[in-house]
Amino acid sequence: MQTELSRTLGIEHALFGFTPFPAVAAAITRAGGLGVLGAVRYTAPDDLARDLDWMQAHTDGLPYGLDVVMPAKKVDGVTEADVEAMIPEGHRAFVRDTLAKHDVPDLPEGEASGWRITGWMEQVARGQLDVAFHYPIKLLANALGSPPPDVVARAHEHGVLVAALAGSARHARHHAAAGIDIVVAQGYEAGGHTGEIATMVLTPEVVDAVAPLPVLAAGGIGSGAQIAAGLALGAQGVWLGSLWLTTTEAELHSRALTAKLLAAGSGDTVRSRALTGKPARQLRTAWTDAWDDPAGPGPLPMPLQGLLVAEAVSRIQKYEVAPLLGTPVGQIVGRMTSERSVQQVVDDLTRGFEQAVDRIDRIAGRSAR
């Protein structure tokens, strides 16, 4: 699973693993891929520095990356309190009523919400970068389009490649014009924020649109055969996220949520704006159904929705309220049927890749290895 991009980055496999968990990111790197740590949950710079210190100590000197979320256009002078004040009272009442309907307890007195979406705000992401550039990260990925030009320039000054996710060829061309080094073609099947074009269609369109820039295929990929398909479509690697959620290194802190993921089929996800205000694929739950119900107030735009539901999500997760309990995850969840270590997942991917290549060799009349 070697490509020009994997050789440039010094990784054994052209496999890029996005995850919010440092232990998973480090394990992906040690297994021969490039672990990419999601930074959106780090609202305090010291917390990110602590986990990057841990990554440094547990990656054996091998490369890893960081994923941030920041808009290309800057809005000055807007604080979290300013944004909170824009949330209508009717939406707050809807959250209270939905939680009460499912008997979700309050957080203990003095306990703050453990899940905040402030990482979507530019000033928070810039603080994350102030920390990150003190570490030898090899890749900076942005999940919300192209990062601002000064961020791209700053990354390049540190010798860091910049990647951006794209849901269409138009988005990809915009990234190329912004000086991005790698485009992640993320198909409709992917977990989290995603567009409306399937990976099989999107990948070759993006490859053609931004050539000779390297492209990573993303969305619905969870087997070696699917990796081979992505490379056959012109990608120089794959970007995997959902697949790591049920690894033994993942820190979901909820056996109930892990059980729901293991039991879910590929049809048990939905693209909903319930979590952040932008369409994001996640497990379908009573929570997503409530927000998608035409009789309700409907989700607010980003970042209002994320701030509105932050405490509610923390309460649902803390008390493991099964009907409401969910997480962003892609349609590949149907293949996630057992808990395995990251190394076992990577071994299965590379073995399946070899088998797929051998199968194509036989079809093409070449002798299999």
Coordinates of C-alpha atoms in Angstrom, one line a residue:
M1 CA 0.0 0.0 0.0
Q2 CA 2.8 2.4 -1.0
T3 CA 2.1 5.5 -3.1
E4 CA 4.1 8.6 -3.9
L5 CA 2.3 10.4 -1.1
S6 CA 3.0 7.7 1.5
R7 CA 6.7 7.7 0.5
T8 CA 6.8 11.5 0.8
L9 CA 5.4 11.3 4.4
G10 CA 7.6 8.3 5.3
I11 CA 4.7 6.0 6.2
E12 CA 4.5 2.3 5.4
H13 CA 0.9 2.3 4.2
A14 CA -1.0 4.9 2.3
L15 CA -3.5 4.9 5.2
F16 CA -4.6 8.1 7.1
G17 CA -6.6 7.6 10.2
F18 CA -8.6 10.4 11.7
T19 CA -9.7 10.0 15.4
P20 CA -10.4 12.2 18.4
F21 CA -8.5 9.8 20.6
P22 CA -4.7 10.1 21.1
A23 CA -4.3 6.4 21.9
V24 CA -5.9 5.5 18.6
A25 CA -3.9 8.1 16.6
A26 CA -0.7 6.9 18.1
A27 CA -1.6 3.2 17.4
I28 CA -2.4 4.0 13.7
T29 CA 1.0 5.6 13.3
R30 CA 2.8 2.7 15.0
A31 CA 0.9 0.3 12.7
G32 CA 2.4 2.0 9.6
G33 CA -0.3 4.6 8.8
L34 CA -0.5 8.3 9.6
G35 CA -2.6 8.9 12.8
V36 CA -4.4 12.2 12.6
L37 CA -5.6 13.6 16.0
G38 CA -8.9 15.6 15.9
A39 CA -8.4 18.8 17.8
V40 CA -12.0 20.2 17.9
R41 CA -12.7 19.0 21.4
Y42 CA -9.6 20.8 22.9
T43 CA -10.9 24.2 24.1
A44 CA -7.9 24.7 26.4
P45 CA -4.4 24.9 24.8
D46 CA -2.8 23.1 27.8
D47 CA -5.1 20.1 27.2
L48 CA -3.9 19.8 23.6
A49 CA -0.3 20.2 24.6
R50 CA -0.7 17.4 27.2
D51 CA -2.0 15.0 24.6
L52 CA 0.5 16.0 22.0
D53 CA 3.2 15.4 24.6
W54 CA 1.7 11.9 25.0
M55 CA 1.6 11.4 21.2
Q56 CA 5.3 12.3 21.0
A57 CA 6.1 9.7 23.7
H58 CA 4.0 6.9 22.0
T59 CA 4.7 7.2 18.3
D60 CA 8.3 5.9 18.3
G61 CA 9.5 9.0 16.3
L62 CA 7.1 8.2 13.4
P63 CA 4.9 10.8 11.7
Y64 CA 1.5 11.9 12.8
G65 CA -0.9 14.8 12.0
L66 CA -3.6 17.1 13.5
D67 CA -7.1 17.9 12.3
V68 CA -8.6 21.3 13.1
V69 CA -11.9 23.0 12.1
M70 CA -11.7 26.6 11.0
P71 CA -13.5 28.7 8.4
A72 CA -11.7 30.3 5.5
K73 CA -13.3 33.7 6.3
K74 CA -12.5 35.4 9.5
V75 CA -15.1 37.1 11.7
D76 CA -13.6 39.5 14.2
G77 CA -14.9 40.4 17.6
V78 CA -17.4 37.6 18.0
T79 CA -17.2 35.7 21.3
E80 CA -18.9 32.5 22.5
A81 CA -21.2 34.6 24.7
D82 CA -22.2 36.7 21.6
V83 CA -23.1 33.5 19.8
E84 CA -25.0 32.0 22.7
A85 CA -27.1 35.2 22.9
M86 CA -28.4 34.5 19.4
I87 CA -30.1 31.2 20.4
P88 CA -33.9 31.5 20.5
E89 CA -35.7 30.6 23.7
G90 CA -38.0 28.4 21.8
H91 CA -35.1 26.1 20.8
R92 CA -33.9 26.0 24.4
A93 CA -37.4 24.9 25.5
F94 CA -37.4 22.2 22.8
V95 CA -34.2 20.8 24.2
R96 CA -35.6 20.8 27.8
D97 CA -38.8 19.1 26.7
T98 CA -37.0 16.4 24.7
L99 CA -34.7 15.6 27.6
A100 CA -37.6 15.6 30.0
K101 CA -39.6 13.2 27.7
H102 CA -36.8 10.7 28.1
D103 CA -36.2 11.3 31.8
V104 CA -32.6 12.5 31.3
P105 CA -31.2 13.7 34.7
D106 CA -29.4 17.0 35.1
L107 CA -25.7 17.1 35.5
P108 CA -24.5 17.1 39.1
E109 CA -24.3 20.6 40.6
G110 CA -21.0 22.3 39.6
E111 CA -20.2 19.8 36.8
A112 CA -19.7 21.6 33.5
S113 CA -20.7 20.2 30.1
G114 CA -17.9 17.9 28.9
W115 CA -18.8 18.4 25.2
R116 CA -18.5 21.9 23.8
I117 CA -18.4 22.9 20.1
T118 CA -16.3 26.0 20.7
G119 CA -13.6 24.3 18.7
W120 CA -15.5 25.3 15.6
M121 CA -14.8 29.0 16.4
E122 CA -11.8 30.4 14.7
Q123 CA -10.0 31.9 17.7
V124 CA -10.1 28.5 19.4
A125 CA -8.6 26.8 16.3
R126 CA -5.9 29.4 16.1
G127 CA -5.0 28.7 19.7
Q128 CA -4.7 25.0 18.8
L129 CA -2.3 25.8 16.0
D130 CA -0.2 28.0 18.3
V131 CA 0.3 24.8 20.3
A132 CA 0.6 22.3 17.4
F133 CA 3.4 24.1 15.6
H134 CA 5.7 23.5 18.6
Y135 CA 5.4 19.7 17.7
P136 CA 6.8 17.9 14.7
I137 CA 3.4 17.3 13.1
K138 CA 3.6 16.3 9.4
L139 CA 0.1 17.0 8.3
L140 CA -2.5 19.7 9.2
A141 CA -6.0 18.8 8.0
N142 CA -9.0 21.2 8.0
A143 CA -12.5 19.7 8.1
L144 CA -14.3 22.9 7.1
G145 CA -12.9 23.9 3.7
S146 CA -9.6 25.6 3.1
P147 CA -8.1 27.2 6.1
P148 CA -7.3 30.9 5.9
P149 CA -4.3 31.8 3.7
D150 CA -2.1 32.8 6.6
V151 CA -2.6 29.4 8.2
V152 CA -1.6 27.6 5.0
A153 CA 1.5 29.8 4.8
R154 CA 2.4 29.2 8.4
A155 CA 2.1 25.5 8.0
H156 CA 4.3 25.5 5.0
E157 CA 6.9 27.6 6.9
H158 CA 7.0 24.7 9.4
G159 CA 7.3 22.1 6.7
V160 CA 3.8 20.8 7.3
L161 CA 1.6 19.6 4.5
V162 CA -2.0 20.9 4.5
A163 CA -5.0 18.8 3.6
A164 CA -8.7 19.9 3.3
L165 CA -11.8 17.8 2.9
A166 CA -14.0 18.3 -0.2
G167 CA -17.5 17.0 -1.0
S168 CA -17.4 18.1 -4.7
A169 CA -15.0 18.8 -7.5
R170 CA -15.9 22.5 -7.1
H171 CA -14.7 22.4 -3.5
A172 CA -11.6 20.6 -4.5
R173 CA -10.7 23.2 -7.2
H174 CA -11.1 25.9 -4.6
H175 CA -8.7 24.0 -2.2
A176 CA -6.1 23.7 -5.0
A177 CA -6.4 27.5 -5.7
A178 CA -5.8 28.1 -2.0
G179 CA -2.5 26.3 -2.0
I180 CA -3.7 23.1 -0.3
D181 CA -1.3 20.2 -0.7
I182 CA -3.7 17.2 -0.3
V183 CA -7.4 17.0 -1.1
V184 CA -9.6 14.5 0.9
A185 CA -12.5 13.5 -1.4
Q186 CA -15.1 12.6 1.3
G187 CA -18.1 10.9 -0.1
Y188 CA -21.7 10.8 1.1
E189 CA -21.2 7.6 3.0
A190 CA -18.7 9.2 5.5
G191 CA -19.4 9.9 9.1
G192 CA -19.6 13.5 10.3
H193 CA -20.0 16.4 8.0
T194 CA -20.4 15.2 4.5
G195 CA -21.9 16.2 1.1
E196 CA -24.3 14.4 -1.2
I197 CA -22.0 12.7 -3.7
A198 CA -20.9 9.1 -3.2
T199 CA -17.3 8.1 -2.9
M200 CA -17.2 6.0 -6.1
V201 CA -18.4 9.0 -8.1
L202 CA -16.6 11.7 -6.2
T203 CA -13.1 10.3 -6.0
P204 CA -12.3 10.2 -9.8
E205 CA -14.0 13.6 -10.3
V206 CA -11.7 15.2 -7.6
V207 CA -8.6 13.4 -8.9
D208 CA -9.2 14.9 -12.4
A209 CA -10.1 18.3 -11.0
V210 CA -6.9 18.9 -9.0
A211 CA -4.3 16.8 -10.8
P212 CA -1.4 16.5 -10.1
L213 CA -2.3 17.2 -6.4
P214 CA -2.6 14.0 -4.4
V215 CA -6.1 12.9 -3.4
L216 CA -7.2 10.7 -0.5
A217 CA -10.5 8.7 -0.9
A218 CA -12.8 8.9 2.1
G219 CA -16.3 7.7 3.0
G220 CA -17.5 4.1 3.3
I221 CA -14.1 2.6 3.3
G222 CA -13.5 -0.2 5.8
S223 CA -11.8 -3.1 4.0
G224 CA -8.7 -3.8 2.0
A225 CA -10.7 -4.3 -1.2
Q226 CA -12.3 -0.8 -0.7
I227 CA -8.8 0.7 -0.3
A228 CA -7.7 -1.0 -3.5
A229 CA -10.8 0.5 -5.2
G230 CA -9.9 3.9 -4.0
L231 CA -6.4 3.7 -5.3
A232 CA -7.7 2.3 -8.6
L233 CA -9.9 5.4 -8.9
G234 CA -6.7 7.5 -8.7
A235 CA -6.4 8.3 -5.0
Q236 CA -3.0 8.2 -3.4
G237 CA -4.3 6.9 -0.1
V238 CA -7.4 6.6 2.0
W239 CA -8.8 8.6 4.9
L240 CA -10.5 6.5 7.5
G241 CA -12.4 7.7 10.5
S242 CA -15.5 5.7 11.6
L243 CA -13.6 2.4 11.6
W244 CA -11.6 3.3 14.7
L245 CA -14.5 3.9 17.0
T246 CA -14.9 0.3 18.0
T247 CA -11.1 -0.4 18.4
T248 CA -9.9 -1.4 21.9
E249 CA -7.9 1.8 22.1
A250 CA -10.9 4.1 21.5
E251 CA -12.0 6.1 24.5
L252 CA -15.8 6.2 24.1
H253 CA -16.3 5.8 27.8
S254 CA -19.7 4.2 27.1
R255 CA -20.3 0.5 26.8
A256 CA -23.8 1.3 25.7
L257 CA -22.6 3.4 22.8
T258 CA -20.1 0.8 21.8
A259 CA -22.8 -1.9 21.9
K260 CA -25.0 0.3 19.6
L261 CA -22.2 0.7 17.1
L262 CA -21.5 -3.0 17.0
A263 CA -25.1 -3.8 16.5
A264 CA -25.8 -1.2 13.9
G265 CA -26.2 -1.9 10.2
S266 CA -25.2 0.3 7.3
G267 CA -28.8 1.6 7.1
D268 CA -28.8 2.8 10.7
T269 CA -27.2 6.2 10.1
V270 CA -28.7 9.5 8.9
R271 CA -27.4 12.8 7.7
S272 CA -28.8 15.3 10.2
R273 CA -28.1 18.8 11.4
A274 CA -29.0 17.9 15.0
L275 CA -25.5 17.9 16.3
T276 CA -23.8 20.9 14.8
G277 CA -26.2 22.7 12.5
K278 CA -24.5 21.3 9.3
P279 CA -25.5 18.0 7.8
A280 CA -23.5 15.3 9.5
R281 CA -23.9 11.5 9.2
Q282 CA -24.5 9.9 12.6
L283 CA -26.3 7.1 14.2
R284 CA -30.1 7.5 13.9
T285 CA -31.6 8.0 17.3
A286 CA -34.7 9.5 19.0
W287 CA -32.6 12.7 19.3
T288 CA -32.0 13.0 15.5
D289 CA -35.6 12.1 14.8
A290 CA -36.8 14.8 17.1
W291 CA -34.7 17.5 15.4
D292 CA -35.6 16.2 11.9
D293 CA -39.3 16.2 12.7
P294 CA -41.1 18.9 10.7
A295 CA -43.3 19.6 13.8
G296 CA -40.3 20.7 15.8
P297 CA -38.3 24.0 15.5
G298 CA -35.6 22.5 13.3
P299 CA -31.8 22.8 13.9
L300 CA -30.1 26.2 14.1
P301 CA -27.2 27.1 11.8
M302 CA -23.6 26.3 12.9
P303 CA -22.3 27.2 15.5
L304 CA -25.6 28.0 17.2
Q305 CA -26.8 24.4 17.2
G306 CA -23.6 23.0 18.7
L307 CA -23.7 25.5 21.5
L308 CA -27.4 24.9 22.1
V309 CA -27.1 21.1 22.4
A310 CA -23.7 20.9 24.2
E311 CA -25.1 20.3 27.7
A312 CA -27.8 18.0 26.5
V313 CA -25.3 15.8 24.6
S314 CA -23.2 15.6 27.8
R315 CA -26.2 14.6 29.9
I316 CA -27.2 11.9 27.3
Q317 CA -23.7 10.5 27.2
K318 CA -23.1 10.7 31.0
Y319 CA -26.3 8.7 31.8
E320 CA -26.2 6.6 28.7
V321 CA -29.8 7.3 27.8
A322 CA -30.1 4.6 25.1
P323 CA -32.8 6.0 22.8
L324 CA -30.9 9.3 22.5
L325 CA -27.4 8.0 22.6
G326 CA -25.5 8.4 19.3
T327 CA -22.3 9.6 17.7
P328 CA -21.1 10.7 14.2
V329 CA -20.4 7.5 12.2
G330 CA -20.4 6.5 8.6
Q331 CA -22.3 3.8 6.7
I332 CA -19.3 1.5 7.2
V333 CA -20.7 0.9 10.7
G334 CA -22.3 -2.2 9.3
R335 CA -18.8 -3.8 9.0
M336 CA -17.9 -2.8 12.6
T337 CA -19.1 -6.0 14.3
S338 CA -16.4 -6.7 16.8
E339 CA -13.9 -4.9 19.0
R340 CA -10.4 -5.2 17.7
S341 CA -7.1 -3.5 18.3
V342 CA -5.9 -0.9 15.8
Q343 CA -3.1 -3.2 14.8
Q344 CA -5.6 -6.0 14.1
V345 CA -7.7 -3.5 12.0
V346 CA -4.6 -2.5 10.0
D347 CA -3.5 -6.1 9.5
D348 CA -7.0 -7.0 8.1
L349 CA -6.9 -3.9 5.8
T350 CA -3.4 -4.8 4.4
R351 CA -4.3 -8.5 4.0
G352 CA -7.5 -7.6 2.3
F353 CA -5.7 -5.2 0.0
E354 CA -3.2 -7.9 -1.1
Q355 CA -6.1 -10.3 -1.8
A356 CA -7.9 -7.7 -3.8
V357 CA -4.8 -6.9 -5.9
D358 CA -4.2 -10.6 -6.5
R359 CA -7.8 -11.0 -7.6
I360 CA -7.5 -8.2 -10.1
D361 CA -4.2 -9.7 -11.3
R362 CA -5.9 -12.9 -12.1
I363 CA -8.8 -11.2 -13.9
A364 CA -6.2 -9.3 -16.0
G365 CA -4.4 -12.5 -16.8
R366 CA -1.4 -11.8 -14.7
S367 CA -0.1 -14.3 -12.3
A368 CA -1.0 -13.6 -8.6
R369 CA 1.8 -13.1 -6.1

